[in-house]
Coordinates of N, CA and C in Angstrom, one line a residue:
M1 N -128.3 125.9 79.4 CA -128.2 123.9 79.6 C -127.0 124.5 81.9
K2 N -127.4 124.2 81.8 CA -127.6 123.9 83.4 C -126.3 122.3 84.3
V3 N -125.9 122.2 84.5 CA -124.9 121.1 84.8 C -124.6 121.5 86.0
T4 N -124.6 119.9 86.8 CA -124.4 119.7 88.2 C -123.1 118.6 88.8
F5 N -123.0 119.0 89.7 CA -121.6 118.5 89.5 C -122.1 117.9 90.9
K6 N -121.2 116.3 91.2 CA -121.4 115.7 92.5 C -120.5 114.8 92.6
T7 N -120.1 114.6 93.7 CA -118.5 113.1 93.8 C -118.9 111.6 95.0
R8 N -118.5 110.4 94.6 CA -118.5 110.1 95.3 C -117.4 110.0 96.7
I9 N -116.8 111.0 96.4 CA -115.1 110.1 97.2 C -115.9 110.5 99.3
K10 N -116.6 110.8 99.9 CA -117.3 110.1 101.2 C -116.7 108.9 100.8
E11 N -118.1 108.3 99.8 CA -118.4 105.9 99.4 C -116.9 105.3 99.4
L12 N -116.3 106.3 98.3 CA -114.9 105.5 98.2 C -114.4 105.8 99.7
R13 N -114.0 107.2 99.5 CA -113.3 106.7 100.7 C -113.2 105.8 102.1
A14 N -115.0 105.8 102.5 CA -115.6 104.6 103.1 C -114.8 103.1 103.4
R15 N -114.6 103.2 101.6 CA -114.5 101.4 101.4 C -113.2 101.3 101.6
H16 N -112.0 102.0 101.2 CA -110.7 102.6 101.3 C -110.7 102.2 103.0
D17 N -111.7 102.7 103.7 CA -111.2 102.9 105.0 C -110.1 104.0 105.5
L18 N -110.3 104.9 104.8 CA -109.8 106.2 104.7 C -110.6 107.4 105.1
T19 N -109.9 107.9 106.2 CA -110.7 109.3 107.0 C -110.7 110.7 105.9
Q20 N -111.1 111.4 106.3 CA -110.4 112.5 105.3 C -109.8 112.7 106.0
E21 N -108.8 113.0 106.7 CA -107.7 113.0 107.1 C -106.6 112.2 106.4
Q22 N -105.8 111.3 106.3 CA -105.2 110.1 105.7 C -105.8 110.4 103.9
L23 N -107.0 111.2 103.5 CA -107.8 110.4 102.0 C -106.4 112.4 101.6
A24 N -106.3 113.4 102.7 CA -105.8 114.5 102.3 C -103.8 114.5 102.3
N25 N -104.0 113.8 103.4 CA -101.8 114.0 103.2 C -101.4 112.9 101.6
K26 N -102.6 112.2 101.2 CA -102.0 111.1 100.2 C -101.9 112.1 99.2
V27 N -103.5 113.0 99.0 CA -103.5 114.3 97.1 C -102.6 116.0 97.9
G28 N -102.1 115.3 99.5 CA -102.1 116.8 99.5 C -102.1 118.3 99.7
V29 N -103.4 117.6 100.4 CA -104.6 119.0 100.8 C -104.8 118.9 102.2
R30 N -105.5 119.7 103.5 CA -106.2 119.5 103.8 C -106.8 119.0 104.0
R31 N -107.9 118.9 105.4 CA -108.9 117.8 105.4 C -110.3 118.7 106.0
E32 N -109.9 120.1 105.3 CA -111.0 120.8 105.3 C -111.3 120.6 103.6
T33 N -110.7 120.5 103.4 CA -110.3 120.8 101.4 C -111.5 119.8 101.1
I34 N -111.2 118.8 101.4 CA -112.0 117.0 101.2 C -113.4 117.5 101.8
G35 N -113.9 118.2 102.9 CA -114.4 117.7 103.7 C -115.6 119.5 103.1
H36 N -114.8 120.5 101.6 CA -115.2 120.9 101.2 C -115.9 120.4 99.6
I37 N -114.7 119.6 99.3 CA -115.1 119.2 98.0 C -116.0 117.6 98.4
E38 N -116.2 117.1 99.4 CA -117.5 116.0 99.6 C -118.5 117.2 99.5
K39 N -118.7 118.3 99.9 CA -120.0 118.4 100.5 C -120.3 119.8 98.7
G40 N -120.2 119.8 97.8 CA -120.1 120.3 96.2 C -119.6 121.9 96.9
K41 N -118.7 122.8 98.1 CA -118.3 123.3 97.8 C -117.0 124.1 97.8
F42 N -117.0 123.5 96.7 CA -115.1 123.7 96.6 C -115.2 123.3 95.3
N43 N -114.5 124.6 94.4 CA -114.1 123.7 92.4 C -112.7 123.3 92.3
L44 N -112.2 122.4 92.6 CA -111.1 121.1 92.1 C -110.2 121.9 91.5
S45 N -109.2 122.0 91.1 CA -108.8 121.9 89.6 C -108.4 120.0 89.3
L46 N -108.6 119.6 87.9 CA -108.3 119.1 87.3 C -107.3 117.8 88.2
L47 N -106.5 118.7 88.1 CA -104.4 117.8 88.9 C -104.9 117.2 90.4
L48 N -106.0 117.8 90.8 CA -106.7 116.9 92.2 C -107.5 116.3 92.4
A49 N -108.8 116.3 90.8 CA -109.4 115.8 90.7 C -108.4 114.5 89.9
Y50 N -107.4 114.5 89.7 CA -106.7 113.1 89.4 C -106.2 112.6 90.9
K51 N -106.2 112.6 91.8 CA -104.9 112.8 92.4 C -106.4 111.8 92.9
I52 N -106.6 113.0 93.8 CA -108.1 111.9 94.9 C -108.3 110.8 93.9
S53 N -109.3 110.9 92.8 CA -109.0 109.7 91.7 C -108.4 108.4 92.1
K54 N -106.7 108.3 91.9 CA -105.8 107.8 92.3 C -105.9 107.5 93.8
A55 N -105.6 108.1 94.4 CA -105.3 107.5 95.7 C -107.0 106.4 96.2
L56 N -108.1 107.2 95.5 CA -109.2 106.2 95.4 C -108.8 105.0 94.6
E57 N -108.0 103.9 94.2 CA -108.0 103.7 92.8 C -109.7 103.6 92.5
S58 N -110.1 104.6 91.6 CA -111.2 104.5 90.8 C -110.8 105.8 89.8
N59 N -111.7 105.5 88.4 CA -111.1 106.2 87.5 C -112.1 107.7 87.9
L60 N -112.0 108.8 86.8 CA -112.1 110.1 87.3 C -113.9 110.0 87.0
E61 N -114.0 109.7 86.1 CA -115.7 109.6 85.9 C -116.2 108.5 87.4
D62 N -115.5 107.9 88.3 CA -116.3 106.4 89.2 C -116.2 107.9 89.9
V63 N -115.6 108.8 90.2 CA -115.2 109.9 91.1 C -116.5 110.8 91.3
F64 N -115.9 111.6 90.2 CA -116.5 112.7 90.0 C -118.0 113.1 89.0
I65 N -118.9 112.8 89.3 CA -120.7 112.6 88.6 C -120.9 114.2 87.9
F66 N -121.3 114.4 86.4 CA -121.3 115.4 86.1 C -122.7 115.2 85.6
E67 N -124.3 116.0 85.4 CA -125.0 115.7 85.1 C -125.8 117.5 84.2
E68 N -125.6 116.7 83.3 CA -126.3 118.0 82.9 C -128.5 118.2 82.6
E69 N -128.9 118.9 82.8 CA -130.4 119.6 82.6 C -130.5 120.7 81.2
D70 N -131.5 120.3 80.8 CA -131.7 121.4 79.7 C -132.4 122.7 80.3

């Protein structure tokens, strides 16, 4: 089984009028880290995923999407 990972961080940041820099400051990482997560080039920890979700006033499931393929 193959699992793909997508995020809605960019979309949710726009709804909250946040830049990558502002979100990064809220969760304690560098702006580049947020950019890499948005592009799917960074495997983040569960704790960071939780912090990002809370900063975007969303549930984990609303921000991070896992799709299973056979």
